[in-house]
C-alpha positions as CSV (number, residue, x, y, z in Angstrom):
1,M,-54.4,-2.2,-19.5
2,D,-55.1,-3.5,-16.1
3,P,-53.4,-1.1,-13.7
4,R,-53.2,-3.9,-11.0
5,T,-50.8,-6.1,-13.3
6,P,-47.8,-6.9,-10.8
7,S,-45.4,-6.8,-13.7
8,T,-45.4,-3.0,-14.2
9,S,-45.0,-1.5,-11.0
10,A,-44.4,2.2,-11.1
11,A,-40.6,1.8,-10.0
12,T,-39.7,-0.6,-12.8
13,L,-41.3,1.8,-15.7
14,S,-39.6,4.7,-14.0
15,S,-36.0,3.0,-14.7
16,M,-34.4,1.7,-17.9
17,S,-34.1,-1.8,-18.5
18,A,-31.3,-2.1,-21.0
19,N,-30.8,-5.0,-22.7
20,E,-27.0,-5.9,-23.5
21,D,-27.7,-8.5,-26.3
22,N,-29.7,-6.3,-28.7
23,L,-28.8,-3.0,-27.6
24,E,-32.1,-2.0,-26.9
25,G,-34.4,-0.8,-23.7
26,R,-37.1,1.0,-22.8
27,R,-38.3,4.3,-21.0
28,A,-41.4,5.5,-19.6
29,I,-43.3,9.0,-19.6
30,K,-45.6,10.1,-16.9
31,L,-48.4,12.0,-17.9
32,T,-51.4,13.7,-16.3
33,T,-54.1,13.9,-18.9
34,I,-55.3,11.1,-21.6
35,E,-55.2,13.8,-24.1
36,E,-51.1,13.9,-23.4
37,A,-51.3,9.9,-23.3
38,R,-52.6,10.0,-26.9
39,D,-50.5,12.5,-28.2
40,A,-47.4,10.6,-26.6
41,V,-48.5,7.3,-28.4
42,A,-48.9,9.0,-31.8
43,S,-45.6,10.7,-31.8
44,S,-43.7,7.7,-30.3
45,R,-41.8,5.3,-32.4
46,H,-42.1,2.4,-30.9
47,P,-45.3,2.4,-28.3
48,V,-45.6,-0.7,-26.1
49,N,-48.3,0.2,-23.2
50,V,-50.0,2.9,-21.7
51,I,-50.6,2.1,-18.2
52,V,-52.7,3.9,-15.4
53,L,-51.2,4.2,-12.1
54,P,-53.3,4.5,-9.1
55,P,-52.8,7.8,-6.7
56,T,-50.2,7.2,-4.0
57,A,-51.2,7.4,-0.5
58,G,-51.9,10.4,1.0
59,D,-52.6,12.1,-2.4
60,S,-56.4,12.6,-1.5
61,G,-55.4,15.0,1.5
62,D,-57.6,15.9,4.0
63,D,-61.1,16.3,2.2
64,V,-61.7,12.8,1.4
65,S,-65.5,12.3,1.0
66,D,-67.8,9.8,-0.6
67,T,-69.3,12.5,-2.8
68,E,-68.8,12.1,-6.6
69,Y,-67.2,14.9,-8.2
70,V,-68.7,15.6,-11.6
71,P,-67.4,18.9,-13.8
72,D,-69.6,21.5,-14.5
73,D,-68.6,21.1,-18.4
74,P,-68.7,17.8,-19.6
75,E,-66.3,18.3,-22.4
76,E,-63.8,20.1,-20.2
77,E,-60.8,18.2,-19.9
78,F,-60.2,17.0,-16.2
79,E,-57.4,15.1,-14.6
80,P,-57.7,11.4,-13.5
81,A,-57.2,10.2,-10.1
82,G,-53.7,8.9,-10.7
83,E,-50.9,9.2,-13.5
84,L,-50.8,7.9,-17.0
85,E,-47.4,6.5,-18.2
86,V,-46.5,5.5,-21.8
87,E,-44.0,3.0,-22.1
88,E,-41.8,2.8,-25.4
89,E,-38.6,1.0,-26.8
90,V,-35.6,2.9,-27.7
91,D,-32.1,2.2,-28.8
92,T,-29.8,2.8,-25.9
93,E,-27.4,5.1,-27.9
94,E,-30.0,7.4,-28.0
95,V,-30.5,7.7,-23.9
96,P,-28.8,10.4,-22.6
97,R,-25.8,9.7,-20.1
98,Q,-26.1,10.6,-16.9
99,R,-24.8,14.0,-16.1
100,T,-21.6,14.5,-14.3
101,S,-21.0,17.1,-11.7
102,K,-20.4,20.8,-12.4
103,K,-18.0,21.5,-9.9
104,A,-14.6,21.3,-11.2
105,R,-12.0,18.9,-9.8
106,V,-9.7,20.4,-7.4
107,V,-6.2,19.6,-8.1
108,T,-4.0,19.6,-5.1
109,P,-0.6,20.9,-6.2
110,L,2.7,18.8,-4.9
111,W,4.8,21.2,-3.0
112,K,8.2,20.0,-2.6
113,K,11.3,22.0,-1.1
114,T,12.8,23.0,-4.0
115,D,14.1,25.9,-6.2
116,Q,13.4,24.7,-9.5
117,F,10.3,25.5,-12.3
118,D,9.1,23.1,-14.5
119,R,8.8,25.8,-17.2
120,P,11.4,29.1,-16.5
121,L,9.7,32.3,-18.1
122,P,11.7,34.1,-20.4
123,S,13.0,37.8,-20.3
124,T,14.0,40.2,-22.8
125,Q,15.6,44.2,-22.4
126,I,13.0,46.8,-23.3
127,P,14.5,49.1,-26.3
128,P,15.4,52.5,-25.9
129,S,12.2,54.9,-26.9
130,D,13.2,57.7,-29.4
131,E,10.1,59.6,-28.6
132,I,11.1,60.0,-24.8
133,Q,14.5,61.3,-26.3
134,S,12.7,64.1,-28.2
135,V,11.0,65.2,-25.1
136,G,14.4,66.1,-23.9
137,E,14.5,69.0,-26.1
138,M,11.1,70.4,-24.9
139,S,10.0,73.0,-22.5
140,A,8.5,72.2,-19.5
141,F,4.9,73.5,-20.8
142,E,5.3,71.5,-24.0
143,V,5.9,68.3,-22.3
144,W,2.7,68.9,-20.2
145,K,0.6,69.8,-23.2
146,K,1.5,66.2,-24.2
147,F,-0.4,64.8,-21.5
148,F,-3.0,67.2,-21.0
149,S,-3.7,67.8,-24.7
150,D,-5.4,70.6,-26.8
151,A,-7.9,68.2,-27.8
152,M,-8.8,67.5,-23.6
153,V,-8.7,71.5,-23.5
154,E,-11.4,71.6,-26.2
155,H,-13.3,68.8,-25.3
156,I,-13.8,70.9,-21.9
157,V,-14.8,73.9,-23.6
158,I,-17.3,72.6,-25.8
159,H,-19.1,70.4,-22.9
160,T,-18.6,73.1,-20.6
161,N,-20.8,75.7,-23.5
162,L,-23.4,72.9,-23.7
163,Y,-24.2,72.6,-20.0
164,A,-24.3,76.0,-19.5
165,R,-26.6,77.2,-22.5
166,R,-28.7,74.2,-22.8
167,D,-28.8,72.8,-19.3
168,C,-28.6,76.0,-17.5
169,N,-30.2,78.2,-19.9
170,N,-27.3,80.8,-19.7
171,K,-27.4,82.0,-23.3
172,T,-25.0,84.8,-22.8
173,F,-22.4,82.4,-21.3
174,G,-19.3,81.4,-23.5
175,A,-15.9,79.9,-22.4
176,S,-13.2,80.1,-24.7
177,K,-9.9,77.7,-24.9
178,K,-7.7,80.6,-23.1
179,D,-10.2,80.8,-20.6
180,I,-10.1,77.3,-19.7
181,E,-6.4,77.3,-19.9
182,N,-6.4,80.5,-17.4
183,F,-9.0,78.3,-15.0
184,L,-6.5,75.3,-15.0
185,G,-3.6,77.4,-14.3
186,I,-5.3,79.3,-11.2
187,V,-6.3,75.7,-10.0
188,M,-2.6,74.0,-10.3
189,L,-1.5,77.3,-8.4
190,S,-3.5,76.5,-5.3
191,G,-1.5,73.5,-5.3
192,Y,1.7,75.2,-4.3
193,H,0.1,78.6,-3.3
194,S,-2.7,77.6,-0.8
195,L,-5.1,80.3,0.6
196,P,-7.8,79.8,3.0
197,H,-10.6,80.4,0.8
198,V,-10.5,80.8,-3.0
199,Q,-11.7,84.5,-3.1
200,H,-8.4,85.2,-1.2
201,Y,-6.5,84.9,-4.5
202,W,-8.3,88.2,-5.9
203,S,-7.9,90.1,-2.5
204,T,-6.2,93.7,-2.2
205,Q,-4.6,93.1,0.8
206,P,-0.8,92.8,-0.2
207,D,-0.4,89.7,2.3
208,M,-3.4,87.7,0.6
209,G,-3.7,88.8,-3.0
210,V,-1.9,87.2,-6.0
211,P,-1.3,89.6,-9.0
212,L,-0.6,86.7,-11.3
213,V,-4.1,85.6,-10.6
214,Y,-6.0,88.7,-10.8
215,N,-4.4,89.8,-13.4
216,T,-5.3,87.1,-15.5
217,M,-9.3,86.4,-14.7
218,S,-11.6,88.0,-12.4
219,R,-12.9,86.6,-9.4
220,N,-16.2,86.4,-10.7
221,R,-15.2,84.8,-14.0
222,F,-13.4,82.2,-12.3
223,I,-16.5,81.3,-10.0
224,E,-18.9,81.2,-13.1
225,L,-16.4,78.7,-15.0
226,K,-16.2,76.4,-11.9
227,K,-20.0,76.7,-11.8
228,Y,-20.3,75.3,-15.5
229,I,-17.2,73.3,-16.0
230,H,-18.1,70.0,-17.5
231,F,-16.5,66.9,-19.2
232,A,-19.8,65.3,-20.8
233,D,-23.2,65.4,-22.1
234,N,-25.8,65.1,-19.6
235,Q,-28.2,63.7,-22.3
236,K,-25.8,60.9,-23.6
237,L,-24.4,59.4,-20.2
238,T,-23.7,55.8,-20.4
239,K,-26.1,53.6,-18.6
240,G,-24.6,51.8,-15.7
241,D,-21.7,54.1,-15.5
242,K,-21.9,55.7,-12.2
243,L,-18.7,58.0,-13.4
244,S,-19.7,58.7,-16.9
245,K,-19.6,62.4,-16.1
246,V,-15.6,62.1,-16.0
247,T,-15.1,58.8,-17.8
248,P,-14.5,60.7,-21.2
249,L,-11.8,62.7,-19.7
250,Y,-10.1,59.6,-17.8
251,D,-10.3,57.7,-21.4
252,M,-8.5,60.4,-23.2
253,L,-5.6,60.8,-20.3
254,N,-5.1,57.0,-20.3
255,K,-4.2,56.9,-24.2
256,L,-1.8,59.8,-23.5
257,L,-0.3,57.9,-20.9
258,A,0.6,55.0,-23.2
259,Q,1.8,57.2,-26.1
260,F,5.4,56.4,-25.5
261,G,4.5,52.6,-24.9
262,V,5.1,50.8,-21.6
263,F,8.9,51.4,-21.1
264,H,9.5,50.3,-17.4
265,S,10.7,47.0,-16.8
266,L,9.4,47.0,-13.0
267,L,5.8,47.5,-12.8
268,S,3.2,47.7,-9.9
269,V,-0.4,47.2,-9.6
270,D,-2.0,48.8,-6.5
271,E,-4.9,50.7,-5.2
272,A,-5.0,54.7,-5.1
273,M,-7.6,56.8,-3.6
274,V,-8.9,60.4,-4.2
275,P,-10.1,61.9,-1.3
276,Y,-13.7,63.1,-1.2
277,F,-16.0,63.2,1.7
278,G,-19.4,64.0,0.0
279,R,-22.1,61.5,-0.9
280,H,-21.6,58.9,-3.8
281,S,-22.4,55.6,-4.5
282,A,-18.7,54.9,-5.7
283,K,-17.2,56.2,-2.7
284,M,-15.2,54.0,-0.6
285,F,-14.1,53.3,3.1
286,I,-10.7,51.9,4.0
287,R,-9.6,51.6,7.6
288,G,-6.1,52.3,8.1
289,K,-5.0,54.3,4.9
290,P,-3.6,57.6,4.9
291,I,-6.9,58.7,3.1
292,R,-9.8,56.6,4.2
293,F,-12.6,58.3,2.3
294,G,-12.8,58.8,-1.4
295,Y,-13.0,57.0,-4.9
296,K,-10.7,54.1,-5.3
297,I,-8.8,53.6,-8.7
298,W,-6.9,50.7,-9.7
299,M,-3.2,51.9,-11.1
300,L,-0.8,50.4,-13.1
301,C,2.8,52.5,-12.5
302,G,6.5,52.1,-13.3
303,N,8.9,51.8,-10.2
304,D,9.4,55.6,-10.4
305,G,5.8,56.4,-9.9
306,Y,5.1,56.6,-13.7
307,P,1.4,56.5,-14.2
308,Y,0.5,54.0,-17.2
309,H,-3.4,53.0,-16.7
310,M,-6.1,54.0,-14.1
311,S,-9.6,52.3,-13.8
312,I,-11.9,53.8,-11.2
313,Y,-13.7,51.3,-9.0
314,Q,-17.6,51.9,-9.0
315,G,-18.1,48.8,-6.7
316,K,-19.2,45.3,-7.0
317,D,-20.2,44.3,-10.7
318,E,-22.9,41.7,-11.3
319,Q,-21.9,41.0,-14.8
320,A,-18.4,40.3,-13.9
321,S,-17.3,36.9,-14.4
322,K,-16.5,34.5,-11.0
323,E,-12.8,35.0,-10.7
324,P,-11.9,37.3,-7.6
325,L,-11.8,40.8,-7.9
326,G,-8.0,41.2,-7.5
327,T,-7.7,38.6,-10.4
328,R,-9.9,40.3,-12.7
329,V,-8.0,43.8,-12.2
330,V,-4.3,42.5,-12.3
331,M,-5.4,40.4,-15.6
332,K,-7.0,43.6,-17.1
333,M,-3.7,45.6,-16.5
334,V,-1.8,42.7,-18.3
335,D,-4.1,42.8,-21.6
336,F,-2.9,46.6,-21.7
337,I,0.2,45.9,-21.0
338,S,0.5,43.0,-23.8
339,A,-1.5,45.5,-26.1
340,N,1.6,48.2,-25.6
341,S,4.5,46.2,-25.1
342,A,5.7,42.3,-24.8
343,A,4.6,40.7,-21.5
344,H,7.7,39.0,-21.1
345,A,9.8,42.1,-21.1
346,H,8.3,43.3,-17.7
347,E,8.3,42.1,-14.3
348,L,4.7,42.8,-12.1
349,Y,4.4,42.8,-8.5
350,F,1.4,43.5,-6.4
351,D,0.5,42.9,-3.0
352,N,-1.6,40.1,-0.8
353,F,-4.9,42.0,-2.1
354,F,-4.3,40.1,-5.7
355,T,-1.8,37.6,-5.2
356,S,-3.3,33.9,-5.3
357,Y,-2.0,30.6,-7.0
358,D,-4.4,30.5,-9.6
359,L,-3.4,34.1,-10.6
360,L,0.2,33.5,-10.7
361,V,-0.2,30.0,-12.7
362,K,-2.7,32.0,-15.1
363,L,0.2,34.8,-15.5
364,A,3.0,32.4,-16.4
365,D,0.5,30.8,-19.4
366,N,0.4,34.5,-20.4
367,G,4.3,34.7,-20.5
368,M,4.4,37.3,-17.8
369,R,6.6,37.6,-14.7
370,A,4.7,38.0,-11.1
371,T,5.6,38.4,-7.8
372,G,3.6,39.2,-4.9
373,T,3.1,38.8,-1.2
374,V,0.4,36.5,-0.3
375,R,-1.9,35.4,2.3
376,Q,-1.1,31.6,3.7
377,N,-4.8,30.6,2.6
378,R,-4.3,31.8,-0.8
379,V,-1.1,29.4,-2.1
380,A,-3.2,25.9,-2.4
381,G,-1.5,24.5,0.8
382,A,2.1,25.3,0.4
383,T,2.5,26.6,4.0
384,A,1.2,23.2,5.5
385,S,4.6,21.8,5.1
386,M,7.1,24.4,5.8
387,L,7.9,25.7,9.6
388,S,5.6,26.7,11.8
389,D,5.4,30.6,12.6
390,T,6.7,30.2,16.0
391,A,9.2,28.1,14.8
392,L,10.7,30.7,12.3
393,I,10.4,33.4,14.7
394,K,12.5,31.3,17.1
395,K,15.4,30.7,14.6
396,G,15.7,34.6,14.3
397,R,15.3,37.2,12.2
398,G,16.5,36.6,8.6
399,S,15.3,32.8,8.6
400,F,13.2,31.3,5.7
401,D,11.5,28.5,4.3
402,Y,10.2,27.6,0.9
403,R,8.3,25.5,-1.2
404,S,7.7,24.8,-4.8
405,D,5.4,22.8,-7.2
406,G,7.5,23.3,-10.4
407,K,4.8,26.4,-11.4
408,V,5.0,28.4,-8.3
409,Y,7.2,29.3,-5.6
410,V,6.3,30.2,-2.0
411,A,8.6,31.6,0.6
412,K,8.1,32.3,4.4
413,W,10.6,34.6,5.5
414,N,11.1,36.0,9.2
415,D,12.2,40.1,9.5
416,N,10.6,42.3,11.9
417,S,7.3,40.1,11.1
418,L,6.6,37.0,8.9
419,V,5.8,37.6,5.5
420,T,4.7,35.3,2.6
421,V,5.8,35.7,-1.0
422,A,4.9,33.9,-4.0
423,S,6.2,34.3,-7.4
424,N,6.1,32.3,-10.7
425,W,9.9,32.4,-11.8
426,Q,11.7,33.6,-8.8
427,T,13.4,31.9,-6.1
428,H,15.3,32.9,-2.8
429,N,18.7,32.4,-4.8
430,P,20.7,34.4,-4.4
431,V,20.5,35.3,-1.0
432,H,21.4,38.6,-0.1
433,K,22.3,40.4,3.0
434,S,20.3,43.3,4.4
435,K,21.3,45.5,7.4
436,R,18.9,45.2,10.3
437,R,19.4,47.0,14.0
438,I,18.9,43.9,16.6
439,E,19.6,44.7,19.9
440,G,20.9,48.0,19.4
441,Q,23.3,47.2,17.0
442,R,23.4,46.9,13.0
443,R,23.5,43.6,11.7
444,D,23.4,41.6,8.5
445,I,20.3,39.2,8.0
446,N,19.6,36.9,5.1
447,Q,17.2,38.2,2.7
448,P,16.0,36.1,0.0
449,D,16.1,37.4,-3.9
450,L,12.3,37.5,-4.6
451,I,12.1,39.7,-1.2
452,R,14.6,42.1,-2.4
453,S,13.2,42.3,-6.1
454,Y,10.0,42.9,-4.5
455,N,10.8,45.7,-2.5
456,N,12.6,47.4,-5.5
457,G,9.5,46.7,-8.1
458,M,6.7,47.5,-6.0
459,G,6.1,51.0,-4.5
460,G,5.5,52.7,-7.8
461,V,1.8,53.5,-7.0
462,D,2.5,54.8,-3.5
463,L,5.1,56.8,-5.0
464,L,2.7,58.1,-7.2
465,D,0.5,59.1,-4.6
466,R,3.2,61.0,-2.6
467,L,3.9,62.8,-5.3
468,S,0.3,63.5,-6.2
469,S,-0.4,64.7,-2.7
470,A,2.9,67.1,-2.3
471,Y,0.8,69.7,-4.6
472,R,-2.7,68.8,-4.6
473,P,-4.7,71.5,-5.7
474,S,-6.4,73.0,-2.4
475,I,-9.5,74.5,-4.2
476,R,-12.3,72.4,-3.4
477,G,-15.8,72.3,-5.1
478,K,-19.2,71.0,-4.3
479,K,-19.7,68.8,-7.1
480,W,-19.1,65.0,-6.6
481,Y,-16.9,64.7,-10.1
482,W,-14.5,67.7,-8.9
483,P,-12.3,65.8,-6.9
484,L,-11.7,63.3,-9.8
485,F,-11.1,66.4,-12.4
486,V,-8.3,67.6,-10.0
487,N,-6.8,63.9,-9.8
488,I,-6.6,64.2,-13.7
489,L,-4.8,67.3,-13.3
490,N,-2.6,65.8,-10.7
491,V,-1.9,62.6,-12.6
492,A,-1.1,64.1,-16.0
493,T,1.4,66.8,-14.2
494,V,3.4,64.0,-12.3
495,A,3.3,61.9,-15.6
496,A,5.0,64.8,-17.6
497,W,7.4,65.5,-15.0
498,R,8.7,62.1,-14.7
499,I,9.0,62.1,-18.6
500,H,11.0,65.1,-18.4
501,C,13.3,63.7,-15.6
502,K,13.8,60.4,-17.6
503,A,14.6,62.3,-21.0
504,T,16.6,65.3,-19.5
505,R,20.1,65.4,-17.4
506,K,19.5,68.8,-15.9
507,S,15.7,68.0,-14.7
508,L,13.9,70.5,-12.9
509,T,12.5,69.8,-9.7
510,H,8.7,68.9,-9.3
511,L,7.8,72.2,-7.7
512,E,9.8,74.3,-10.1
513,F,8.3,72.1,-13.3
514,R,4.9,72.9,-11.9
515,R,5.7,76.6,-11.5
516,Q,6.7,76.9,-15.2
517,V,3.7,74.9,-16.5
518,V,1.4,77.6,-14.5
519,L,3.5,80.6,-15.3
520,C,2.6,79.7,-19.0
521,L,-1.0,78.7,-18.8
522,L,-1.5,82.2,-16.8
523,Q,0.7,84.3,-18.8
524,G,0.8,82.7,-22.3
525,D,-0.6,84.9,-25.3
526,R,-1.8,87.8,-22.8
527,Q,-0.8,91.3,-24.5
528,E,-1.1,93.5,-21.9
529,E,-2.1,93.4,-18.3
530,R,-5.8,93.0,-17.4
531,T,-7.5,96.0,-15.8
532,R,-8.8,95.5,-12.4
533,A,-12.3,96.6,-11.4
534,R,-12.3,99.2,-8.6
535,L,-12.2,97.2,-5.4
536,P,-12.9,98.6,-1.9
537,A,-9.8,98.8,0.3
538,G,-9.5,96.3,3.1
539,E,-9.1,96.4,6.8
540,L,-5.5,96.0,6.8
541,S,-4.8,99.9,5.8
542,Q,-6.9,100.9,8.8
543,L,-4.9,99.1,11.5
544,P,-3.7,101.7,14.2
545,D,-0.3,99.8,14.3
546,I,0.2,101.2,10.6
547,R,-1.7,104.4,10.8
548,Y,0.2,105.6,13.7
549,D,3.7,104.3,13.0
550,G,5.1,107.5,11.2
551,I,7.1,105.5,9.0
552,N,6.9,106.7,5.4
553,H,3.5,108.2,5.0
554,T,3.9,110.3,2.1
555,L,1.2,111.8,0.3
556,G,0.9,111.0,-3.6
557,T,-1.5,111.6,-6.1
558,A,-3.5,109.2,-8.2
559,T,-7.0,109.2,-9.9
560,Q,-9.8,110.4,-8.1
561,G,-11.3,108.9,-5.5
562,R,-13.6,109.1,-2.3
563,C,-11.7,110.3,0.9
564,R,-11.8,107.6,3.6
565,V,-12.9,109.8,6.1
566,C,-15.4,112.4,4.7
567,Q,-16.2,110.6,1.5
568,R,-15.7,113.7,-0.7
569,N,-13.7,113.3,-4.0
570,T,-9.7,113.8,-3.7
571,K,-7.3,112.8,-5.7
572,N,-4.8,112.5,-2.6
573,I,-3.6,109.1,-1.7
574,C,-1.3,107.9,1.0
575,Q,1.1,105.9,-0.8
576,K,1.8,103.6,2.1
577,C,-1.8,102.8,2.8
578,N,-3.2,103.1,-0.8
579,V,-6.2,104.9,0.5
580,R,-7.8,108.1,-0.7
581,L,-7.7,111.4,1.9
582,H,-7.9,115.0,2.2
583,A,-4.4,116.7,3.0
584,E,-4.4,117.8,6.8
585,R,-5.2,121.4,7.8
586,G,-6.3,122.3,4.2
587,K,-2.2,122.2,3.0
588,Q,-1.9,120.4,0.0
589,N,2.1,119.7,0.4
590,A,1.6,118.5,4.3
591,Y,2.7,115.1,3.7
592,R,5.7,116.0,2.1
593,V,6.6,118.7,4.4
594,L,6.3,116.9,7.4
595,K,7.8,113.4,5.8
596,T,10.6,113.8,8.4
597,I,8.1,114.1,11.4
598,K,8.3,110.4,13.0
599,Y,4.5,110.7,13.7
600,S,1.8,111.2,11.1
601,V,-1.9,110.1,10.4
602,C,-3.8,109.1,7.1
603,C,-6.9,110.9,7.4
604,C,-8.5,114.3,7.8
605,A,-7.3,116.1,11.0
606,K,-11.0,117.4,11.5
607,S,-12.8,114.2,10.6
608,I,-10.6,112.0,13.1
609,S,-11.6,111.1,16.8
610,L,-9.2,108.9,18.9
611,P,-8.9,108.2,22.3
612,E,-6.4,110.2,24.3
613,R,-4.0,107.3,24.4
614,D,-4.3,107.2,20.7
615,Q,-4.0,110.8,19.9
616,P,-0.8,111.6,17.6
617,P,1.4,114.6,18.6
618,P,0.3,118.0,17.0
619,F,1.4,119.0,13.6
620,L,4.0,121.5,12.7
621,D,2.9,124.8,11.7
622,L,3.7,125.1,8.0
623,P,5.0,128.6,7.1
């Protein structure tokens, strides 16, 4: 085994020399130690040569010397100066084929100016639902309970008590189902009866306090419930779920939203925002939106704003597939539609955040008809052969251009600005007429059919946002999950109202529907009016304009209390100012006798001291 043999160069041994006649070849294995070479020869079927290769130029490095290196342990295995190669004969059929590139071949669609599809997508009608019709015979509160069920209330009761007693060590705390319902009613009431602060609902002032609230629950009890309210077991939170404190409640609501199936033919996917200004890793910022800071929720809604499914976005998922985020969101909603209805019975609409050529092709394979606005760099080159933006604008409003490859149709339309729309089932035919104000006059312009369909089908999520924000509860909390809990109340109420409107001919307004639900939550099962604790009178009764107006200040009797001036006990009370006071000048019937006098004062005459300009006129002497 002479390493200087010219016929066995390193380049030759590194390559395969296949013999096409006998289908045999050779391959070489590079090794670094003699022991490895010995094992390779023993395990090889057809060993041919064992060759020692000299070190390549430059391997010796900068520390080249004439000193001989001898290892400390002679039995220790050491590396030779070069490399060892074991050459063996192999069958070429066993030689692995050269690996091809893992990168998928990019197929460019062939775009033509046509409105034909290679595979038209079928469509069917959605049959009427008997369950929805049965809702028409229910009251507003009964409909609401179908979306915020007793199971959800019991879930809140269990985890609220668990958190208070175990995690906060408050052994005396106990919340019942009725307590939680009263709590929900007060929170919902704050949506259409807003006050500057939550404690004002229990104020004694006539322009602040709400009798419906303070006759139902005390202020301290409400604050205590708000402090301990919980929706999950803190010791069993899902690892990796940033929102696991509210996830169980959202899962329950999603099931209730789908209890009637998917009964809208026009569906839309979009994002909704829940306002939140605190700190949380799932909080998002979206520039240009009405709600810039808050939690982002992916929504599937009907065109009238009825919500079908919600999914809270928690940020980038490292374990997600390589597909774009918009594609993953839409496909998740399509899976929900397919599980609760037939995909070909619906039309799906979304905006340019989601739309792409690949997504529309994928939806067509699943039988789902879809249309959406699209960015020009996501249509696989469809706009390259269309009229340029400048040329289309010069042609005037209503002009459009289109292309199709048989799978996806793309149209670019000029309205007050250019918009590009793509669809896997719709084209511009038939072209409609739409009114626009041009140069001060209303004129008809052309509008492609898929543009009109998009306007009719899209916007369900925005409508839900508008309905939710109209009476969003104003009671705020410090916990990061409080806005998400309030959003559950809001979405459940809007869903119940939309079902009520669909099932009833004489439907209630949104406000009236909420009022009926709140009244049932606060007044239901209440046997008698709650006795209020004694609260101090507010500052309103001390206003000089009221004390000295001389109108309807009559003296009455009530339970014994402290005089407003001298702090002694008395049963006399001013029926207008609602404060205890002694009769003036010792006359017990002074107010009743002097009620015809135009000027009166609600206090002991001997105890009051007023500026000269505020002195009341002297009282008449009584006989």
